[in-house]
Tab-separated table of C-alpha atoms in Angstrom:
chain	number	residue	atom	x	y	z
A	12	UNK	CA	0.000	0.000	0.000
A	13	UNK	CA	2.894	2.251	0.341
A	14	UNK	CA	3.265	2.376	-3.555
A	15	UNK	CA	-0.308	3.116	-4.192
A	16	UNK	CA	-0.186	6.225	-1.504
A	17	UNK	CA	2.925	7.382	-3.014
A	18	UNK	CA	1.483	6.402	-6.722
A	19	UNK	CA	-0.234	9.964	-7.891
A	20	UNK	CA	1.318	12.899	-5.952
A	21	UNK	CA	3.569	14.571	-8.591
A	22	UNK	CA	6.269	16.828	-8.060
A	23	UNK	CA	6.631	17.763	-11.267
A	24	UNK	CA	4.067	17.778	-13.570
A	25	UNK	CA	4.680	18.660	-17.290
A	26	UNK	CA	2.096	19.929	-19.365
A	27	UNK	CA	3.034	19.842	-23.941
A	28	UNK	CA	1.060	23.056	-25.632
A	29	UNK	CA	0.600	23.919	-29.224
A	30	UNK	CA	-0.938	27.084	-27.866
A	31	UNK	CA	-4.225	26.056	-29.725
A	32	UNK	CA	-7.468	25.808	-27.817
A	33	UNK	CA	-7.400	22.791	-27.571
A	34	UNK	CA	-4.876	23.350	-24.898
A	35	UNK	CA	-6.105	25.960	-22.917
A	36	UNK	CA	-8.500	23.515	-21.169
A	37	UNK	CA	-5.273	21.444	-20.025
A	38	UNK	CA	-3.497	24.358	-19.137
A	39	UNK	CA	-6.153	25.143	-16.756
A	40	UNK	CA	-6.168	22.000	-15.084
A	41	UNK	CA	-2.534	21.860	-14.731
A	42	UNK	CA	-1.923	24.694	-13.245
A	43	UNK	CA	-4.872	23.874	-10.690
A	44	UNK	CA	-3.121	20.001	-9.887
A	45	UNK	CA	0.038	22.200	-9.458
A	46	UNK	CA	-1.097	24.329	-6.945
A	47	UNK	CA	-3.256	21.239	-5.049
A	48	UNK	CA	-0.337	19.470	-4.938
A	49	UNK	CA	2.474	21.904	-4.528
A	50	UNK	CA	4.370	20.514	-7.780
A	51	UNK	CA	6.498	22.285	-9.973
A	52	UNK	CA	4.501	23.677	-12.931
A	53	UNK	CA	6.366	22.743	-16.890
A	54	UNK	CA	5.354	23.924	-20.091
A	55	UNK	CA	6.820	22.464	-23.051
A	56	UNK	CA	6.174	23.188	-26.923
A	57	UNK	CA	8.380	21.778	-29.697
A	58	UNK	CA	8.241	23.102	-33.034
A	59	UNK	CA	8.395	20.489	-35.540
A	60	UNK	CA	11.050	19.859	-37.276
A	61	UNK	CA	9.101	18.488	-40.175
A	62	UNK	CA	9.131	20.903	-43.405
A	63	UNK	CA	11.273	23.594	-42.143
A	64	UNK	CA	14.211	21.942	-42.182
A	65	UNK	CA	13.537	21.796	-45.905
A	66	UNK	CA	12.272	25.631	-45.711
A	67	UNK	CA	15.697	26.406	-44.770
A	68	UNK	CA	17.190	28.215	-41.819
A	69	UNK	CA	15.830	31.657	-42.166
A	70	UNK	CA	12.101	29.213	-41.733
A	71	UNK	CA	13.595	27.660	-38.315
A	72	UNK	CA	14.899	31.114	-36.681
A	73	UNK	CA	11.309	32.874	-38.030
A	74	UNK	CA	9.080	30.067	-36.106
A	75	UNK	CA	10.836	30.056	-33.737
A	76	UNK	CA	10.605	33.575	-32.481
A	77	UNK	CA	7.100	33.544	-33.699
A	78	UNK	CA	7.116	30.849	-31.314
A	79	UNK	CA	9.151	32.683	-28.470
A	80	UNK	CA	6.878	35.650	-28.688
A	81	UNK	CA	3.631	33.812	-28.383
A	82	UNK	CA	4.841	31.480	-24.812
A	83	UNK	CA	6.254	35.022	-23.590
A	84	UNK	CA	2.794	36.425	-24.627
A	85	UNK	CA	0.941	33.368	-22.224
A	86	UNK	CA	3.541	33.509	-19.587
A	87	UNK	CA	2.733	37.140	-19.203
A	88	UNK	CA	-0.700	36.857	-19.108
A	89	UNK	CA	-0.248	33.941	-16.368
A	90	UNK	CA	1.729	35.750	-14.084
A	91	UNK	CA	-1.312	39.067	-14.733
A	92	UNK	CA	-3.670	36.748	-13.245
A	93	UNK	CA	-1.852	35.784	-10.353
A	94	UNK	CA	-1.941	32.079	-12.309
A	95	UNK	CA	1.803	31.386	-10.978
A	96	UNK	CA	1.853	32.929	-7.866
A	97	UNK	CA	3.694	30.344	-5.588
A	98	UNK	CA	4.165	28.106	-8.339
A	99	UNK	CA	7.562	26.820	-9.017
A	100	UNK	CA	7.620	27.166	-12.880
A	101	UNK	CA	9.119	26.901	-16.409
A	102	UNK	CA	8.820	27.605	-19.777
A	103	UNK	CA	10.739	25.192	-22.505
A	104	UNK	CA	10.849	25.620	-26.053
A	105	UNK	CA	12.700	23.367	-28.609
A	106	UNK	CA	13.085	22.548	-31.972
A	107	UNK	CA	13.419	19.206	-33.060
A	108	UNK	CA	11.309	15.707	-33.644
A	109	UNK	CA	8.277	16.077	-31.384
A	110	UNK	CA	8.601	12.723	-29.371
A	111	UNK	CA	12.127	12.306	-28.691
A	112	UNK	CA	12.246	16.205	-27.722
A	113	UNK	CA	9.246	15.637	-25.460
A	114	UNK	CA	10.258	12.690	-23.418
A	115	UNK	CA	14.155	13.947	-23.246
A	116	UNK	CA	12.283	17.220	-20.876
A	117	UNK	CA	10.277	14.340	-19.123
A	118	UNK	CA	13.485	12.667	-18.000
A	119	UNK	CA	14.802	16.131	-17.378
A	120	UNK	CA	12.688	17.445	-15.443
A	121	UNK	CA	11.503	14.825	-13.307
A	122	UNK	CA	8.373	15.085	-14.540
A	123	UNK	CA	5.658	12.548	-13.122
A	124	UNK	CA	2.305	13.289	-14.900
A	125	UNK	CA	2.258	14.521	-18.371
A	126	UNK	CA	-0.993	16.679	-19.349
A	127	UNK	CA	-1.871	17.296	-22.845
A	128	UNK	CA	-5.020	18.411	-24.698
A	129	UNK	CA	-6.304	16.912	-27.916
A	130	UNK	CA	-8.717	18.354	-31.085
A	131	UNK	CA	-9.914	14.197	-31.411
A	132	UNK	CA	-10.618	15.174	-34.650
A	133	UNK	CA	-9.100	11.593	-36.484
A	134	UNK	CA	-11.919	9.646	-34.547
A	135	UNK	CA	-11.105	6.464	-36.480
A	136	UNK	CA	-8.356	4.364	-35.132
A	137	UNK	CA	-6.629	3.750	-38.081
A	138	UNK	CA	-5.755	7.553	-38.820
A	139	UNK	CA	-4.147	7.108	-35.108
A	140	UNK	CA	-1.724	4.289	-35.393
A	141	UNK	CA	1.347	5.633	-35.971
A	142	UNK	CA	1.077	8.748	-35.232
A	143	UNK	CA	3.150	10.828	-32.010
A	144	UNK	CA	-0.028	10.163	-29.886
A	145	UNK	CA	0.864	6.719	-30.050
A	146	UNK	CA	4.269	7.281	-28.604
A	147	UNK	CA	2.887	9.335	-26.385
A	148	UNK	CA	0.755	6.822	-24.630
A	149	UNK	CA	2.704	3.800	-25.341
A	150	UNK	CA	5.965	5.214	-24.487
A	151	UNK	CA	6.010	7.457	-21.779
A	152	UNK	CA	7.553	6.956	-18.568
A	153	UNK	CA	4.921	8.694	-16.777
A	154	UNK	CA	0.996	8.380	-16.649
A	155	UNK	CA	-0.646	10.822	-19.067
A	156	UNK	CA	-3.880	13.013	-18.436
A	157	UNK	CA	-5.573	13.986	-21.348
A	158	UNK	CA	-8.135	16.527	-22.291
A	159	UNK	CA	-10.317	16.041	-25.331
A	160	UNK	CA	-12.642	18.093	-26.768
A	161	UNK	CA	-15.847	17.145	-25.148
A	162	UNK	CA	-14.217	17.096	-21.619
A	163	UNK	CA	-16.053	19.721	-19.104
A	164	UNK	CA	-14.858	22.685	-17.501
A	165	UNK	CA	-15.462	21.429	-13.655
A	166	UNK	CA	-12.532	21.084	-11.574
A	167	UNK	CA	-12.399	17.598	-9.254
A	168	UNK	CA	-9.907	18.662	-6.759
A	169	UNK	CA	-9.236	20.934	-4.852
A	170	UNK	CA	-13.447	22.669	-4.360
A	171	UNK	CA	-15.678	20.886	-1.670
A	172	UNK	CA	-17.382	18.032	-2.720
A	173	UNK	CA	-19.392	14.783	-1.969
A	174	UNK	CA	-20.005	13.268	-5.055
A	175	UNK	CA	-17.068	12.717	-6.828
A	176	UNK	CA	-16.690	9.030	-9.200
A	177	UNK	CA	-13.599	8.128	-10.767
A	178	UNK	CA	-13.833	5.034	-13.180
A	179	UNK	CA	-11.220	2.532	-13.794
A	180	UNK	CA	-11.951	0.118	-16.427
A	181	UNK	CA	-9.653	-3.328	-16.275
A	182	UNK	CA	-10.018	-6.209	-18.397
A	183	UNK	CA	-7.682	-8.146	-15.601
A	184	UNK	CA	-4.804	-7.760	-17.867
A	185	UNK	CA	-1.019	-7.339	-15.835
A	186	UNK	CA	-1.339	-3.821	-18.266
A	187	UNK	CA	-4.998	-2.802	-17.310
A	188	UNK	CA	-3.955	-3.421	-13.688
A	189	UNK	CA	-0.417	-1.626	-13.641
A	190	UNK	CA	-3.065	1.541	-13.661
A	191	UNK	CA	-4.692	0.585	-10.522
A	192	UNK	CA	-2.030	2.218	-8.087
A	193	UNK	CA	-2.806	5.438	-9.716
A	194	UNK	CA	-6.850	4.864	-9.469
A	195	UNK	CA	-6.861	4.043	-5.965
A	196	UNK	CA	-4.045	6.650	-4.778
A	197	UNK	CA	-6.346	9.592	-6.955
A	198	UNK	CA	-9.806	7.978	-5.454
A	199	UNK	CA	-7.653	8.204	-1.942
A	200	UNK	CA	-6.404	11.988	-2.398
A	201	UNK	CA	-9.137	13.451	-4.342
A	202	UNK	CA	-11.696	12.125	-2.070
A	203	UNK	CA	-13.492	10.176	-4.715
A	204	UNK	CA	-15.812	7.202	-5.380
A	205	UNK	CA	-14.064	4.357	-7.256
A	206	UNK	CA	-15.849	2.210	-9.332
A	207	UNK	CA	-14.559	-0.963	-11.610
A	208	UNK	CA	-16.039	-1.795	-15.223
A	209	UNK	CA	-15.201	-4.986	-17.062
A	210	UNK	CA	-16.443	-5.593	-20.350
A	211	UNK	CA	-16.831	-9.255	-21.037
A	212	UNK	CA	-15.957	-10.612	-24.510
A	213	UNK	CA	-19.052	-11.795	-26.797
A	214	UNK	CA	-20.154	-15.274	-25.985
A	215	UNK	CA	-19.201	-18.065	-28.405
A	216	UNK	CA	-21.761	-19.032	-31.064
A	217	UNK	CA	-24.662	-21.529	-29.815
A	218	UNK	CA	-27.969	-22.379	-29.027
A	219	UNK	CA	-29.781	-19.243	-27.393
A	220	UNK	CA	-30.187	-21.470	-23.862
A	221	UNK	CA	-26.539	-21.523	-24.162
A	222	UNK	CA	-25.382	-18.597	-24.710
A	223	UNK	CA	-27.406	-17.230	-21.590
A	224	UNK	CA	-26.238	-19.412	-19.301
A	225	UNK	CA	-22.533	-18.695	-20.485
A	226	UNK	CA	-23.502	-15.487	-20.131
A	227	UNK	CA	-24.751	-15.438	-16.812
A	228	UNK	CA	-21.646	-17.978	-15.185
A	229	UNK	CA	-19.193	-15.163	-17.055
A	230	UNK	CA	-21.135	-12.217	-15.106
A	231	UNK	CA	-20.711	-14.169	-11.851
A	232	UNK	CA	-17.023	-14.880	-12.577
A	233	UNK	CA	-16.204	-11.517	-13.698
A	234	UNK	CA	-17.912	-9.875	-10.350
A	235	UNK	CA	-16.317	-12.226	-8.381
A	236	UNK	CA	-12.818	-11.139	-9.668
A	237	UNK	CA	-13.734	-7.390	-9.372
A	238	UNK	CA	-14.438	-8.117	-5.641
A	239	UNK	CA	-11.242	-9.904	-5.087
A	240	UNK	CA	-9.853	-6.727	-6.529
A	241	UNK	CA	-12.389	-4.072	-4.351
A	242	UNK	CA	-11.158	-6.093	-1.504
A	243	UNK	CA	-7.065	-5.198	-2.245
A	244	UNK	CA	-7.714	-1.393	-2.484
A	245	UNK	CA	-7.942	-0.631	1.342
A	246	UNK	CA	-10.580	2.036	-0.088
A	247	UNK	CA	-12.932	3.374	3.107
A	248	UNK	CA	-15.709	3.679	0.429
A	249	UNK	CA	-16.035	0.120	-1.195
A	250	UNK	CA	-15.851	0.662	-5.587
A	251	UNK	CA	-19.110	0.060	-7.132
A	252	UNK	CA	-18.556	-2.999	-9.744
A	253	UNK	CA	-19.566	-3.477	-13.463
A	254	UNK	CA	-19.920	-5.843	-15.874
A	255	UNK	CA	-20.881	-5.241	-19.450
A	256	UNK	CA	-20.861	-7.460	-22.166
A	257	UNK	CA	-19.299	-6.756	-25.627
A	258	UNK	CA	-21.332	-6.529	-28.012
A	259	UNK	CA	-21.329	-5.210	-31.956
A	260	UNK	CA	-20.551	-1.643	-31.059
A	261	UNK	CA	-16.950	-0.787	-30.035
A	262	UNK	CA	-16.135	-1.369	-26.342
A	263	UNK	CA	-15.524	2.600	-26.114
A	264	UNK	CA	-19.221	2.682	-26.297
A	265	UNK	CA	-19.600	0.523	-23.061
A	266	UNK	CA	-16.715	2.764	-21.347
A	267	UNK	CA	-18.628	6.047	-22.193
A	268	UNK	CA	-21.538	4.609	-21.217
A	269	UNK	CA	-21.034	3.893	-17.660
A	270	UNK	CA	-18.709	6.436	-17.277
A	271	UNK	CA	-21.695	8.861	-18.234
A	272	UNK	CA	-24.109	6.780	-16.269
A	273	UNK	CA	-21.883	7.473	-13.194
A	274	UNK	CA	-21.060	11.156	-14.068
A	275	UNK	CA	-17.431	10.285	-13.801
A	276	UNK	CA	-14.940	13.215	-12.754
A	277	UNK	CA	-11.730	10.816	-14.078
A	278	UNK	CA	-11.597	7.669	-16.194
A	279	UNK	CA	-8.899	5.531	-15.611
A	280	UNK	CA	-6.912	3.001	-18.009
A	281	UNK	CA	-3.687	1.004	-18.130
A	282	UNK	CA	-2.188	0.491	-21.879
A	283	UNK	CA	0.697	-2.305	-23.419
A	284	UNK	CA	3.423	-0.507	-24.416
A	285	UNK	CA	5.009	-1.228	-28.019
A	286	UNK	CA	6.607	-4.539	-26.412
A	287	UNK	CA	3.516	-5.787	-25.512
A	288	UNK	CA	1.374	-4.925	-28.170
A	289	UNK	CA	1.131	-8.914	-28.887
A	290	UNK	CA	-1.299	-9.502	-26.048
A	291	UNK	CA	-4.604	-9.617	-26.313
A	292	UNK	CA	-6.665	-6.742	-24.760
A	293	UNK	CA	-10.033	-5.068	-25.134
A	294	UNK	CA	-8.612	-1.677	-23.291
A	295	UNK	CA	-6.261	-1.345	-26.275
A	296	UNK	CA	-4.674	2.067	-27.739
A	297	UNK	CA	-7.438	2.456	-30.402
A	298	UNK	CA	-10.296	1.948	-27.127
A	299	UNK	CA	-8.497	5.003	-25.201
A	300	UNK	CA	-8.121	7.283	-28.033
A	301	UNK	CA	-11.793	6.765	-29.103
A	302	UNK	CA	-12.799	7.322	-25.241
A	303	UNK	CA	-10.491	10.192	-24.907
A	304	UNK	CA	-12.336	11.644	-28.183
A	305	UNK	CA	-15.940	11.407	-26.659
A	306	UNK	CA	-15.439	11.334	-22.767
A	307	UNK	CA	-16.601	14.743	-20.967
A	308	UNK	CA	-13.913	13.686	-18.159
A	309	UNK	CA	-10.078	13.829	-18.870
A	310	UNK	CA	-8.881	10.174	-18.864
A	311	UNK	CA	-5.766	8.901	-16.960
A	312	UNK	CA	-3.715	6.615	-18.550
A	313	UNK	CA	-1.078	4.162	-17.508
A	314	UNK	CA	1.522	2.371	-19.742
A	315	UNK	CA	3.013	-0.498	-18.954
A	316	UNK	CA	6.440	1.664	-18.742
A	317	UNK	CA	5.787	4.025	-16.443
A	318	UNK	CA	6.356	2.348	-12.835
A	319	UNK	CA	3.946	2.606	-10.226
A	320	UNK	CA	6.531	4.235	-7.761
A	321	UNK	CA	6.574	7.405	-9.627
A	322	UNK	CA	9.135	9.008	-7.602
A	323	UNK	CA	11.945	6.190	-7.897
A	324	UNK	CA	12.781	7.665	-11.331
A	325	UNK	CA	13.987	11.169	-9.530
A	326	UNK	CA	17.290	9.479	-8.526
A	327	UNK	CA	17.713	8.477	-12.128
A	328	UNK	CA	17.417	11.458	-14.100
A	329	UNK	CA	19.841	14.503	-14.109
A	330	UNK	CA	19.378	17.418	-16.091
A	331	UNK	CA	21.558	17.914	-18.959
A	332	UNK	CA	23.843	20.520	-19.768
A	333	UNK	CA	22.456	23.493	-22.146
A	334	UNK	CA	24.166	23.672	-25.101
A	335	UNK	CA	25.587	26.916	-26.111
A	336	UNK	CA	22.348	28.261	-28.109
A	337	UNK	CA	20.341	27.904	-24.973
A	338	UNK	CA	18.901	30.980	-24.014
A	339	UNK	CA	17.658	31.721	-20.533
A	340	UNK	CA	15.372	33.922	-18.990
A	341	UNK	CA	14.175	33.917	-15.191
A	342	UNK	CA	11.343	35.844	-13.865
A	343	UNK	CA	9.956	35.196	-10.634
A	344	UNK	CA	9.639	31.519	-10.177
A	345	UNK	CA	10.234	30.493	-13.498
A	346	UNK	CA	12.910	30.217	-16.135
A	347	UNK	CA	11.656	30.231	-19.794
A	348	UNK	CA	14.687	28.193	-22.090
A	349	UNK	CA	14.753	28.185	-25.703
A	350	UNK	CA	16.857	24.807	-26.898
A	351	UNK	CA	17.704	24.104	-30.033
A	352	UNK	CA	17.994	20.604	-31.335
């Protein structure tokens, strides 16, 4: 139980911006987990290095002052607000491949919950594979919140209240379950209901006597291993259990479904990484991205890379050197730095 109380308290917590508005919704939230749990407060952007390397130079320097100017621009209207007072903070801009550039600041800065917001607009999992979400979720060495565009404005933490539900879906998978530190440290901290979904695989073909009773002995055994799991969480509040069963529509549906039923704040989910994508799993990548498309809550997830001692990595990870076209400017708490790749 020690893991699971030290599971979701980040220090540093890391949230990737294209500036769009898509991610002002994330950059709200961040800055509000910040401040509830006193962590430092990262913003990272990477221009692309795609097409303006082949624009030339005089491309690279013009983006990225464009660039410069525009996370000056936010960082200004932050501190106006009173955003970042108290809040340990930094600015980082690079140039460079998106991915490798994004998780080379999550090693450097510590960082132990990465926060991004999403447009959804490739709904279709096949326009998904592939792409840097993928690496994203797959790859990264810390659990990632994400913001899509139907999630709601309402803030779970932090403001009184008695009815928060956070959802974790399993399918009893070792990767499903590597997210259930995080669910029941959040549930802990947060002061939320936890509740357990399960979607149970279609029945085999038969007779329609069957097929119920298969049905109903695969209900009974699925509850019964949801309990076994309700009765490991040490929860004060026992998790409400569900079992659905799949059915023609995509198991997102089911997800969605109950989470909406529930009025979830949080759904939680633990992911294969790429060395793992062999195993069979309905909570697969193309699952979260289509729940992360349609949920109104953010959604949590957990890789199979990212350890559920979150803090062990600290030890690990020193900061690098800047290299000699690193600028650096401090104000206040912060430091904005401008790397280039």
């Amino acid at each position: 139980m020690s893991l699971i109380a030290a599971a979701l308290k980040p220090r540093s917590i890391l949230i990737a911006t294209d500036f769009s508005e898509a991610s002002e919704k994330a950059l709200r939230y961040s800055l509000a987990l910040a401040r509830f749990y006193e962590s430092k407060f990262c913003l990272a952007h990477v221009v692309s290095s795609l097409g303006l390397t082949m624009a030339g130079p005089g491309a690279i320097a013009a983006c990225q002052e464009a660039v410069s100017r525009e996370a000056a621009d936010l960082e200004d209207s932050l501190i106006q607000a009173g955003a970042l007072i108290g809040i340990q903070h930094k600015f980082i801009l690079r140039h460079g491949e998106l991915w490798p550039e994004l998780r080379e600041i999550i090693r450097q800065e510590s960082a132990d919950l990465l926060i991004i917001g999403t447009h959804g607009r490739h709904r279709m999992a096949k326009l998904f594979f592939g792409s840097i979400a993928e690496q994203i979720f797959r790859q990264a060495d810390c659990p990632v919140l994400t913001f899509g565009p139907h999630t709601d404005g309402r803030l779970w933490f932090g403001t009184p209240c008695t009815h928060r539900t956070f959802l974790f879906a399993t399918d009893f998978g070792p990767a499903s379950l590597h997210g259930l530190p995080q669910a029941i440290a959040a549930a802990n901290q947060l002061g939320a209901k936890l509740a357990f979904l399960s979607i149970i695989p279609a029945a085999p073909s038969s007779t329609d006597e069957a097929v119920t009773d298969w049905q109903e002995g695969a209900r009974i055994r699925t509850l019964q291993r949801l309990e076994e799991l309700a009765d490991d969480t040490g929860l004060d509040t026992r998790p409400q259990l569900y079992a659905e069963f799949k059915s023609e529509r995509p198991v997102s549906d089911k997800i969605l479904e109950t989470a909406d039923k529930l009025g979830a704040d949080l759904i939680i989910m633990g992911l294969h990484d790429s060395a793992h994508t062999g195993l069979i799993s309905h909570l697969d990548l193309a699952t979260t991205y289509d729940v992360i498309c349609q949920a109104r809550s953010p959604v949590l997830t957990v890789n199979w890379f990212s350890g559920c001692d979150l803090r062990a990595r600290s030890t690990e990870v020193t900061s690098s050197p800047l290299s000699e076209t690193d600028v650096i400017r401090s104000r206040g708490f912060g430091a904005k730095c401008w790397t280039g790749s």
